Coordinates of C-alpha atoms in Angstrom, one line a residue:
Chain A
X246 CA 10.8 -25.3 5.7
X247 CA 11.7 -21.9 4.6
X248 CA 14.9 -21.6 2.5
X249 CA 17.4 -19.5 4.5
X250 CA 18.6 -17.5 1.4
X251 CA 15.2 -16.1 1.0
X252 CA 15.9 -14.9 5.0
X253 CA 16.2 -11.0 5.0
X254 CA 18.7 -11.0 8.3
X255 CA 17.5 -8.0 10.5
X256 CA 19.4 -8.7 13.2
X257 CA 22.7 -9.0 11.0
X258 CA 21.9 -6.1 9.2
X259 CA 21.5 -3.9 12.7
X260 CA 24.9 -5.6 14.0
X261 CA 26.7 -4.2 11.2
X262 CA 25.5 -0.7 11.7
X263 CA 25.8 -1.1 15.5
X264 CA 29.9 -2.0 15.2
X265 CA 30.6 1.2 13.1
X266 CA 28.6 3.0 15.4
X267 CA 31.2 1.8 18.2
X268 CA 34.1 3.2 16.2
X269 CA 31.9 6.5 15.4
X270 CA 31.1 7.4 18.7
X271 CA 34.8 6.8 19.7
X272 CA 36.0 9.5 17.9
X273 CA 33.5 11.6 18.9
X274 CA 34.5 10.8 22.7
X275 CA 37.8 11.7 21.7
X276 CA 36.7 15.0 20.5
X277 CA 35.0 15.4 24.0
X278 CA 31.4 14.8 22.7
X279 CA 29.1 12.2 23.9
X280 CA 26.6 11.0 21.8
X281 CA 23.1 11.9 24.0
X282 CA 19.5 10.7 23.0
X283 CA 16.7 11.5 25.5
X284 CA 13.4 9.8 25.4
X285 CA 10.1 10.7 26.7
X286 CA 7.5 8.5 28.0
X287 CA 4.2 9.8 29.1
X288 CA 2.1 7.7 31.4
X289 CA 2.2 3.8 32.0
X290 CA 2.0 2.0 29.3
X291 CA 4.0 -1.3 29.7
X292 CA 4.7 -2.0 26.2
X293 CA 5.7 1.6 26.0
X294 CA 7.9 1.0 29.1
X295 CA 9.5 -1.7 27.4
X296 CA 10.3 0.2 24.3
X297 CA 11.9 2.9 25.9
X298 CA 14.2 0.4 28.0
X299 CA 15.0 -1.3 24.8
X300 CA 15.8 1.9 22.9
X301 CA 18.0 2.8 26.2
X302 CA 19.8 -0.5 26.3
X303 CA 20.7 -0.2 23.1
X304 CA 21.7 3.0 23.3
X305 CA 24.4 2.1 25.9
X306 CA 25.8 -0.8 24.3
X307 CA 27.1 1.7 21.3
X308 CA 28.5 4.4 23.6
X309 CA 25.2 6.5 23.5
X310 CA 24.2 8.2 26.2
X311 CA 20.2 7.0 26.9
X312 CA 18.6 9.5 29.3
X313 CA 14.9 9.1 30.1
X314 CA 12.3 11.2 31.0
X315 CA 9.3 9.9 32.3
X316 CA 5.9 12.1 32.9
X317 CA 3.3 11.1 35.1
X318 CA 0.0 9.8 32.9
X319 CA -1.6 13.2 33.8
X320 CA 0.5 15.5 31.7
X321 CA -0.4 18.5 30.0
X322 CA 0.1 19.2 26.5
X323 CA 1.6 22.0 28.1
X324 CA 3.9 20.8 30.2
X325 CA 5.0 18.2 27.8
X326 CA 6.0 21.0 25.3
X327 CA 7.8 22.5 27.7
X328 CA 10.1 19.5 28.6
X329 CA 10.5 19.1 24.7
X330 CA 11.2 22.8 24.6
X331 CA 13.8 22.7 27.1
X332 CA 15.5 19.9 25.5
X333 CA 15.3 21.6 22.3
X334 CA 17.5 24.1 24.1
X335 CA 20.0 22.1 26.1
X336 CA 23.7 21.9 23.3
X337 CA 24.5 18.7 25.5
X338 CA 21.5 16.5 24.2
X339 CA 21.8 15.5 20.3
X340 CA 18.4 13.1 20.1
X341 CA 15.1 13.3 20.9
X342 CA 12.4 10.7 21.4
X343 CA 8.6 10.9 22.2
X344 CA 7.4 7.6 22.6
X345 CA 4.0 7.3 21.6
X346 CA 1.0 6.9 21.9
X347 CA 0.6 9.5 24.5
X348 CA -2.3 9.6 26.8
X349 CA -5.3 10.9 25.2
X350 CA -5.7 14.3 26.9
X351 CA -2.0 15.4 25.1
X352 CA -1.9 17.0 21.5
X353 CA 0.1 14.3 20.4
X354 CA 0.6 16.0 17.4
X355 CA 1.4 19.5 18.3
X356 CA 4.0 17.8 21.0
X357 CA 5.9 15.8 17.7
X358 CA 6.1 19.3 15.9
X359 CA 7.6 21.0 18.8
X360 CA 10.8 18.6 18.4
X361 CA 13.4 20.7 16.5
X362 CA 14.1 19.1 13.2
X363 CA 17.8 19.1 13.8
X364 CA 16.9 16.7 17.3
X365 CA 13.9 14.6 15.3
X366 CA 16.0 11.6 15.3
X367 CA 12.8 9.5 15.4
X368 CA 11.8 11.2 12.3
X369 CA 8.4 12.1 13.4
X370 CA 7.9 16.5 12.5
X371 CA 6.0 17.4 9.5
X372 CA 9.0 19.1 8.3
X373 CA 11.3 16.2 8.5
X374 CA 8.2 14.2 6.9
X375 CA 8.2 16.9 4.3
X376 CA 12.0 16.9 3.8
X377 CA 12.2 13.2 3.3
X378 CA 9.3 13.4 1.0
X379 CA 11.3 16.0 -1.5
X380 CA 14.5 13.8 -1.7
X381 CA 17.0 16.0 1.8
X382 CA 15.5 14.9 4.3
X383 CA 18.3 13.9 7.2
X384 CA 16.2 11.5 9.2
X385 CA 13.1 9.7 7.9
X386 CA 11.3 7.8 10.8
X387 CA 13.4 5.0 11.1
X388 CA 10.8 2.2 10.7
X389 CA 10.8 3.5 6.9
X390 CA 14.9 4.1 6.8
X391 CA 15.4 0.7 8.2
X392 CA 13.2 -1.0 5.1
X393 CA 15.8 0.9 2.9
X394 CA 18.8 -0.3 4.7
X395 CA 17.6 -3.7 4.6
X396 CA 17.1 -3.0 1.3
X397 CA 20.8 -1.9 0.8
X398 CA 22.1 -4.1 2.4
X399 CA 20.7 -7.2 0.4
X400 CA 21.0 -5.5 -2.8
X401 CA 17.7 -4.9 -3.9
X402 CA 17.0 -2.6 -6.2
X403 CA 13.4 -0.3 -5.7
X404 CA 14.3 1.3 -9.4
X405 CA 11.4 0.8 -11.7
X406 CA 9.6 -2.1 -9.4
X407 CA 6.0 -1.9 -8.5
X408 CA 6.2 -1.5 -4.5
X409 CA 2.4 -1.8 -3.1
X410 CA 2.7 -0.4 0.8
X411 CA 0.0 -1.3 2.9
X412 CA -0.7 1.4 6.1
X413 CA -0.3 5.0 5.9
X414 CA 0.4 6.0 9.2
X415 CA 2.8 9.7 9.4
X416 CA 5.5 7.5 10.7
X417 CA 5.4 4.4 8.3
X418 CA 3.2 4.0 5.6
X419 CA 3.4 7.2 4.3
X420 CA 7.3 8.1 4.3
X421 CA 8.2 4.4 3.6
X422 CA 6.3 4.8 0.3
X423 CA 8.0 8.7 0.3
X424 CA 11.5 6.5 0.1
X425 CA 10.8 4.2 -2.5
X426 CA 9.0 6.8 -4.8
X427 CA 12.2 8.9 -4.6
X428 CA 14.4 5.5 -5.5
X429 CA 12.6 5.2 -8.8
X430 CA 9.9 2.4 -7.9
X431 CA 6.3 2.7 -8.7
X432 CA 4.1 3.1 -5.6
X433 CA 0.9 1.7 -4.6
X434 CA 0.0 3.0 -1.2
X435 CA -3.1 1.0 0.4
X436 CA -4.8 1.2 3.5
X437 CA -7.8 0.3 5.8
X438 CA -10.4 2.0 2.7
X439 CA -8.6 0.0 0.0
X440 CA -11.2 -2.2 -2.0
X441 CA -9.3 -5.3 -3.0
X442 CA -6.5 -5.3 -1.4
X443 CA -5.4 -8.5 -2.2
X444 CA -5.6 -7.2 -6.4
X445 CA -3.1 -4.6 -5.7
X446 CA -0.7 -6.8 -3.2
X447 CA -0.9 -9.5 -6.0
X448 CA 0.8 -7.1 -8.8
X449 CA 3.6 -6.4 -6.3
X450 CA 7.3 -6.9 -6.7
X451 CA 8.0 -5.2 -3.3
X452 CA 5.5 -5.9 -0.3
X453 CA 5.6 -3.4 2.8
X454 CA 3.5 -4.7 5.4
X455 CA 2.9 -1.5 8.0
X456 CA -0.9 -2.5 9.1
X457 CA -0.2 -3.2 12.6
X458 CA -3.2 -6.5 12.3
X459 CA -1.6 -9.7 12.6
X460 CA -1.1 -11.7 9.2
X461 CA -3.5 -9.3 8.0
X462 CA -1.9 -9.7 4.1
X463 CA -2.3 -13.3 2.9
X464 CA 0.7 -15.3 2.0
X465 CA -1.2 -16.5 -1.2
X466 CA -1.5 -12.8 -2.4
X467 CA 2.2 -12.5 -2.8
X468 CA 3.5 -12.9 -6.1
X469 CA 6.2 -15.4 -7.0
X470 CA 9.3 -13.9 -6.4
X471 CA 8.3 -11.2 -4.6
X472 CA 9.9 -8.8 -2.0
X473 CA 8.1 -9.3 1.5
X474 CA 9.4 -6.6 4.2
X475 CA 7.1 -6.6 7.3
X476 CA 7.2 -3.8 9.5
X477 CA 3.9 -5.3 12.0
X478 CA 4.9 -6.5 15.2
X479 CA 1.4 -8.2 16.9
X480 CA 0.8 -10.2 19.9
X481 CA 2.1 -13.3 19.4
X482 CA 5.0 -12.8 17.9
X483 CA 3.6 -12.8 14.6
X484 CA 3.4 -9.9 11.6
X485 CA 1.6 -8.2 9.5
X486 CA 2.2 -10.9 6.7
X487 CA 1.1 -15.0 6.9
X488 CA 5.1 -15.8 7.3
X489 CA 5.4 -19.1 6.0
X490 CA 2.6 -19.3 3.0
X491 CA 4.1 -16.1 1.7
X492 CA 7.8 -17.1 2.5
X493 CA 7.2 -19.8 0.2
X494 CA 6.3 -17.5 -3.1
X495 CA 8.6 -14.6 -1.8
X496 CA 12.3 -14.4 -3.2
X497 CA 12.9 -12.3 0.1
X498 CA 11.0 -12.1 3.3
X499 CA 11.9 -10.4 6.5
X500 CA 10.8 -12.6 9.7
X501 CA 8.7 -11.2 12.4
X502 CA 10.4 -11.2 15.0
X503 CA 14.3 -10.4 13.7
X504 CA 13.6 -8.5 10.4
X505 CA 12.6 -5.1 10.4
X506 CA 12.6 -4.3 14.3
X507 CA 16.1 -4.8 15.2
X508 CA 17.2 -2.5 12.4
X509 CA 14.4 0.3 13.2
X510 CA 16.6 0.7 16.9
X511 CA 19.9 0.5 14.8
X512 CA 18.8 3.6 12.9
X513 CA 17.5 5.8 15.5
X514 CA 21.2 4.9 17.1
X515 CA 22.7 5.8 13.5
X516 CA 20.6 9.3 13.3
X517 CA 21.8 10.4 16.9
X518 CA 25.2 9.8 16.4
X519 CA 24.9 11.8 12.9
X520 CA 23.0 14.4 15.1
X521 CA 26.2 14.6 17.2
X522 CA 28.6 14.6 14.4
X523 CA 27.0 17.3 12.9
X524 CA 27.9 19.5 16.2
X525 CA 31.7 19.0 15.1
X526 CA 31.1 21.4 12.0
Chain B
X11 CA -18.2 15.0 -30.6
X12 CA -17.4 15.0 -26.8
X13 CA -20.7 14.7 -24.2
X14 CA -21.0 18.1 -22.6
X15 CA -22.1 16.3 -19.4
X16 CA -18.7 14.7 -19.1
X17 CA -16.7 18.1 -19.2
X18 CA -15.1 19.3 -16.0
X19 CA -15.1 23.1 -16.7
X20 CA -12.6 24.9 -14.5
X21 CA -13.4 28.1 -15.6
X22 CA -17.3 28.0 -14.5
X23 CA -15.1 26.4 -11.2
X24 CA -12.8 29.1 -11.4
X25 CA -15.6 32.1 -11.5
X26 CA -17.6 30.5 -8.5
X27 CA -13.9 30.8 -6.4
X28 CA -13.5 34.4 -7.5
X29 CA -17.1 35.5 -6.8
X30 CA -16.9 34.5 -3.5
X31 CA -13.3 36.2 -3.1
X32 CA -14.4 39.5 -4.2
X33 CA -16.9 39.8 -1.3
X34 CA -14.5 38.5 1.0
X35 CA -11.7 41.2 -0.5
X36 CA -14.4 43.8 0.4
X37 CA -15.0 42.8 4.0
X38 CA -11.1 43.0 4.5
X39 CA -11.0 45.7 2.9
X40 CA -13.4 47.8 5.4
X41 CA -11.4 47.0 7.8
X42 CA -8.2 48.1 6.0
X43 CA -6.8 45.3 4.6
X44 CA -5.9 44.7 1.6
X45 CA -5.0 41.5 0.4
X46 CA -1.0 41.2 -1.2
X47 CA 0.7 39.0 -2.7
X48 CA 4.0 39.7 -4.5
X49 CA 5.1 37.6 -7.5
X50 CA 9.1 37.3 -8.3
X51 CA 10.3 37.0 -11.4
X52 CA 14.0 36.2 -11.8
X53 CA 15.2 36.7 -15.4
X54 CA 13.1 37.0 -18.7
X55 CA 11.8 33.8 -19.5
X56 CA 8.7 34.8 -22.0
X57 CA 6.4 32.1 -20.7
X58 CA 7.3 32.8 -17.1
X59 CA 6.4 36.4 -17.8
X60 CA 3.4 35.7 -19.6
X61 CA 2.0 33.6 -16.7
X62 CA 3.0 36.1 -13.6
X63 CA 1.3 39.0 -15.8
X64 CA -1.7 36.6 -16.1
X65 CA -1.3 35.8 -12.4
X66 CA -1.1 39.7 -11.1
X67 CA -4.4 40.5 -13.9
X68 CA -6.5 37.6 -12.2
X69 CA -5.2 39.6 -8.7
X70 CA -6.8 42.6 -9.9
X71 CA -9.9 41.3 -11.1
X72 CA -11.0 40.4 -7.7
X73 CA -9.4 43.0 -5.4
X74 CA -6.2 41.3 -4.9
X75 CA -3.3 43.7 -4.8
X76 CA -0.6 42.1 -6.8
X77 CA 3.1 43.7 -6.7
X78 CA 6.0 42.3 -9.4
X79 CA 9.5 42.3 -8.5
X80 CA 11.5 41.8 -11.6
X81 CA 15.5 40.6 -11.0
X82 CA 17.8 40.3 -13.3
X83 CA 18.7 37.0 -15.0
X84 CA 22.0 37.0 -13.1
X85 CA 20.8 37.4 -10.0
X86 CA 22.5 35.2 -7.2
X87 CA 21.1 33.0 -4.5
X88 CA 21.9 35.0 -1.9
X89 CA 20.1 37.8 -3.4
X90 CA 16.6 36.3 -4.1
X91 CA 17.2 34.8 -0.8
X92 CA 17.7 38.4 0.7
X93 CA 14.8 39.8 -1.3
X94 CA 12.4 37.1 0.1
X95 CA 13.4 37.7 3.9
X96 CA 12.4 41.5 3.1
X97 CA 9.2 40.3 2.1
X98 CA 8.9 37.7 4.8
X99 CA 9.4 40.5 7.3
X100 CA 6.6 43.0 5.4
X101 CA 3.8 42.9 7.1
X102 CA 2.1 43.8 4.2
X103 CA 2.6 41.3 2.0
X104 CA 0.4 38.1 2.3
X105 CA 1.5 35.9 -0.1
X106 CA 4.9 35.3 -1.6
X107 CA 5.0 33.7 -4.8
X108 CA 8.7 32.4 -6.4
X109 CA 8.3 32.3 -10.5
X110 CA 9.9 29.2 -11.2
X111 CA 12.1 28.1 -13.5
X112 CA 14.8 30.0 -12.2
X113 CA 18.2 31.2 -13.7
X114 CA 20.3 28.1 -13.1
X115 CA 22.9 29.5 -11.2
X116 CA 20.6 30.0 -8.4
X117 CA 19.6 27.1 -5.3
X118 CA 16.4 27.1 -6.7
X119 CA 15.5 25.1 -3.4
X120 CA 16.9 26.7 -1.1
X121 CA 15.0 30.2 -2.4
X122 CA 11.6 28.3 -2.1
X123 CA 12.4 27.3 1.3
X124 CA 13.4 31.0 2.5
X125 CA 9.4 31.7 2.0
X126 CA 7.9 31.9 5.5
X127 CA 5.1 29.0 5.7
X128 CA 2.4 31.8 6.5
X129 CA 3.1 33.2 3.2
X130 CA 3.4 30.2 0.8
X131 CA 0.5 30.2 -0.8
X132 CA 1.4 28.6 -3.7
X133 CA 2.1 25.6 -1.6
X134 CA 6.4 25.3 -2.5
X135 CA 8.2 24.8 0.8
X136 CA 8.9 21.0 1.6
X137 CA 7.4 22.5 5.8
X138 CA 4.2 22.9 3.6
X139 CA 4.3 20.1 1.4
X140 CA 4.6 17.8 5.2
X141 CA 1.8 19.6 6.8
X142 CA -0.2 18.5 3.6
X143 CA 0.9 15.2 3.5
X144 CA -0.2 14.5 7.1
X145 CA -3.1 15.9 6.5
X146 CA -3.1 19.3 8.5
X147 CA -1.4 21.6 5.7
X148 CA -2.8 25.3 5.4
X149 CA -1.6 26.2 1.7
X150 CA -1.3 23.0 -0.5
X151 CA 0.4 23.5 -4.2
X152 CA -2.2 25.2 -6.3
X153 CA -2.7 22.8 -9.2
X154 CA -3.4 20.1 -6.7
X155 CA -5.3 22.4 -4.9
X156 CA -7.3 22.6 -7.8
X157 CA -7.7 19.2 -8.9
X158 CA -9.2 18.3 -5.2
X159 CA -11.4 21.2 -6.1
X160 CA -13.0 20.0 -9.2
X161 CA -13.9 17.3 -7.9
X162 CA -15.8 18.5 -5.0
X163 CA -17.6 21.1 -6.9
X164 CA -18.7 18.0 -9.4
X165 CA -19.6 15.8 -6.3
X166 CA -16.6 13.1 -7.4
X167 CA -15.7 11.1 -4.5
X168 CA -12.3 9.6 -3.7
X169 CA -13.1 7.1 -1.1
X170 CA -12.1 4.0 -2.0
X171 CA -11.2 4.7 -5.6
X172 CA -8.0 3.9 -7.1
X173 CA -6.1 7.0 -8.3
X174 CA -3.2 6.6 -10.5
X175 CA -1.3 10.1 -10.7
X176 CA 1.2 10.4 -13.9
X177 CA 4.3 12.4 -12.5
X178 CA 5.8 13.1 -9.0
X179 CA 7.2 16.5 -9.0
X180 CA 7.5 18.7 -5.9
X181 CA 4.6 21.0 -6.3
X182 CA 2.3 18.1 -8.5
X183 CA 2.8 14.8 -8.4
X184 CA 3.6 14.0 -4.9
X185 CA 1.1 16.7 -3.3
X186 CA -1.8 15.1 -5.5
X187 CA -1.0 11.7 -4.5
X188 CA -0.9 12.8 -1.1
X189 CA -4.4 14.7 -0.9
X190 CA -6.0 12.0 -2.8
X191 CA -4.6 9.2 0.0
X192 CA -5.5 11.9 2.5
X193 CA -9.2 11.5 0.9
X194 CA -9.1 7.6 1.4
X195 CA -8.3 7.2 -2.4
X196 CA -5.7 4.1 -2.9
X197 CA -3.2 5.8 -4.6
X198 CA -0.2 4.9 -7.3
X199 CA 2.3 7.0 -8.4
X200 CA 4.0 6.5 -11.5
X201 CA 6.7 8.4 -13.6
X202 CA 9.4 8.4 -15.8
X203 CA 10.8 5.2 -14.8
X204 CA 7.8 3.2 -14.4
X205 CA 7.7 0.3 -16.4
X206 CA 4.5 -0.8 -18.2
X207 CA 2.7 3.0 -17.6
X208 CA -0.5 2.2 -19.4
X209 CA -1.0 -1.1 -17.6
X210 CA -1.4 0.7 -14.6
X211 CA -3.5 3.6 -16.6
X212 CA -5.6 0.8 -17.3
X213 CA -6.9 0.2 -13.9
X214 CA -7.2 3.8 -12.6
X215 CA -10.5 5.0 -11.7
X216 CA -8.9 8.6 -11.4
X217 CA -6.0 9.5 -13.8
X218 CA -4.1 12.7 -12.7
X219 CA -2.0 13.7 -15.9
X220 CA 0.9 15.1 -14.3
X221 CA 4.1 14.7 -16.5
X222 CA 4.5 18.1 -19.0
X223 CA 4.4 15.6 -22.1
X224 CA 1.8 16.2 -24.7
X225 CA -0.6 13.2 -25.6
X226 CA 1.4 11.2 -23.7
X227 CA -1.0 9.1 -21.4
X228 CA -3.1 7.4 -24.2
X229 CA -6.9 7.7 -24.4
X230 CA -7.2 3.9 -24.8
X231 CA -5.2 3.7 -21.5
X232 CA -8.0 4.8 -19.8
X233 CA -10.6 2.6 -18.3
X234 CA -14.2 3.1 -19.2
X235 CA -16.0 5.5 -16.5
X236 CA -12.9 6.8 -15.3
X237 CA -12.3 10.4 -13.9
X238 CA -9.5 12.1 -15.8
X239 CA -7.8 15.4 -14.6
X240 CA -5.0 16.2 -17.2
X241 CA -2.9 19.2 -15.3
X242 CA -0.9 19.4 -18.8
X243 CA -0.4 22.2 -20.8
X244 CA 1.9 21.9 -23.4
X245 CA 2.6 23.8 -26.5
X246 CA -0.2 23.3 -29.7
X247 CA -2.5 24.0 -26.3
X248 CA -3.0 20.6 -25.6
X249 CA -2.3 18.8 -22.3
X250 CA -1.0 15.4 -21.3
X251 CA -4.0 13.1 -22.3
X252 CA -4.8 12.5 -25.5
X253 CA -8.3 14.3 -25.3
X254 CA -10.6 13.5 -28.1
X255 CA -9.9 9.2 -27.3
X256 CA -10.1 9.5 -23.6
X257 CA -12.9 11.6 -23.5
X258 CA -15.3 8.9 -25.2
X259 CA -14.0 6.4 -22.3
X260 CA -13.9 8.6 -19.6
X261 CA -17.4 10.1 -17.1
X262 CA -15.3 12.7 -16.8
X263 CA -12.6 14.8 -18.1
X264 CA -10.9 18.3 -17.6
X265 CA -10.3 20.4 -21.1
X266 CA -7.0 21.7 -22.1
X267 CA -7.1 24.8 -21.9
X268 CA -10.3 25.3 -19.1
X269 CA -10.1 22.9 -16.9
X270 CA -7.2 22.6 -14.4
X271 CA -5.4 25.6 -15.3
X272 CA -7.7 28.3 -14.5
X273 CA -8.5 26.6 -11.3
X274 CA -5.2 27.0 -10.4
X275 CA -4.7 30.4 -10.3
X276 CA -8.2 30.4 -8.6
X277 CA -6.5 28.7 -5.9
X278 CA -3.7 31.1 -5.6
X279 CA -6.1 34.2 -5.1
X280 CA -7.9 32.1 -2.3
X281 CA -4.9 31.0 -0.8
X282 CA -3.7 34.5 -0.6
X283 CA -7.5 35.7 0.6
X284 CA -7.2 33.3 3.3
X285 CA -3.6 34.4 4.2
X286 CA -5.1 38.2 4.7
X287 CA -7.8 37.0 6.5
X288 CA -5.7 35.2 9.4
X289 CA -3.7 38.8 10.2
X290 CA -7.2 39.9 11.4
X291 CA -6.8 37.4 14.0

């Protein structure tokens, strides 16, 4: 049985940022401003399909307007940069969101960069990346910015603790270990060439699990009294991490699901209504 | 006595870079373009002016035409930033490149991010710096520029190795670690607040000295058959290993002075070479 004082609460931690939300976006209906965030899905991917609906339904439930946009699977890179274009444009949308992964014949790449940094709630332009990296950023991906809430939130300090991140994806593995290099931690960022992995997670005090493979990182490589945050969601139900093995050794662990997903939404709702706030000034 | 064969020796690195420039300066040339890049010097620092003159001389040598613009020492933010849009908007100049320090009354930050990302060849802007990070960056910072090319002219590969990189400033530390990731090197980055330094020295199979300190990373830190690349040069004209000790551990080692530093600047004329060259397009 896992000790419940070791339980890093995701979907606590997200309820708490969701209620000030609800008193944030008031105001900001009061001032005649409605909070928008637009996502795009390309194509018919059902997990994708059910992301977006999520993201929207959460959206609503804080006062956020959720419109979507959905583009048939056929999509140009063209015609996609022209709907992000067009958003980019329109003063009445404050957010947006590509939801990826786009079908293959789309530049996925060159479609993120064509988000205007001031709309890249999602955190996903080379810029913002760039920005979060140097210490001003205004919205890291949110995956990363919801490890740091958690984080917060529980009191844990990254200053001058090893930190071992395994994945380096643009959205993930590279700006979460971006975020705890710039609060003082030493970083060790691994990935799918890693030799020993297990060596490096072993030293860690803070564990970021950001693989996408299901209890990929074994709970017997966690050190005693170790951080555990685990950002995989897999089939199953199950994370990145062997929960209960390393819940044992961990002082904190985040479970999969509850930990680190319920918080990711709560941040891209905290960056759009920030991105409307910021239309006050 | 220090093994000849272990000696990385930027300047034979350096001369191979500005050989092949000089050619390319001429085919440009024919066809009426000559490469510019202006240097900005705000204030009279003497090292700062020691090192643009060096910069603008190593222009010269290889066709580069190299313009100074000298402000005073109380010159505000809004004026640097006002003399870097003119240059932004020149059509002649190439390559912009911001002396730093500056004066501190000036945004120092905000200066380096009014240079327009075609003409940051010295790799400063954060827009840069995300490009590089994820992997698609034009002009990376030139010292890390250079360190990635030392090791490919001596064949050193970073697949799979673990890099530990000693500092995490803007235009060092955090580029390094993120071309050496980028090269499938797992990577750690430490710094002033990382506790135990040398026991993570101790495991690095590439050391990147990055920290401004002289002897500071120890030479019986470093683990036998290790690669170490010390970007350091501090006063006495000694750099931020401890050279004579690491050097009988190390397979290889960059001198202070000759190894990263002239590399650098090498990396500066190309960046500015290939800046030219893309106006032909």
């Amino acid at each position: 049985m896992i000790n419940d004082e070791k339980l890093l609460d995701g979907r606590a931690v997200a309820n708490g940022i969701k209620e000030k939300l609800k008193s944030r976006v008031s105001v900001l209906k009061e001032r005649g401003i409605t909070p928008s965030l637009v996502t795009i899905l390309v194509g018919n991917d059902p997990s994708s399909e059910t992301y977006v609906r999520m993201k929207g339904n959460a959206c609503e439930r804080v006062g956020i307007s959720s419109k979507k946009i959905h583009l048939a699977e056929d999509t140009t890179t063209e015609e996609l940069v022209k709907t992000i274009t067009n958003l980019n444009e329109d003063d009445s949308v404050h957010g947006i969101l590509l939801q990826h992964p786009v079908p293959s014949q789309i530049d996925e790449r060159l479609a993120f960069e064509t988000i205007s940094i001031e709309k890249d709630v999602d955190g996903v332009t080379s810029a913002g990346y760039g920005q979060t990296a140097l210490g001003f950023g205004t919205y890291p991906s949110c995956t990363p910015a919801a490890i740091m809430r958690i984080m917060e939130d529980y009191d844990i300090q990254a200053e001058g603790k090893h930190a071992v991140v395994i994945g380096r994806s643009p959205i993930l593995g590279k700006p979460v270990s971006a975020l705890l290099l710039n609060q003082n931690a030493t970083v060790t960022t691994c990935h799918s060439r890693t030799r020993n992995l297990a060596s490096h997670v072993r030293q860690a005090d803070i564990v970021v699990a950001a693989v996408g493979r299901p209890e990929f990182i074994k709970g017997e490589w966690i050190k005693e009294g170790a951080v555990v945050l685990d950002a995989g969601y897999n089939k199953g139900n199950v994370g990145d991490v062997e929960y209960e093995q390393a819940a044992e050794r961990a002082s904190y662990i985040t479970p999969v699901p509850g930990g680190v997903g319920p918080v990711t939404i709560a941040m891209l709702l905290n960056h759009t209504v920030d991105a409307a706030e910021k239309t006050l000034n």
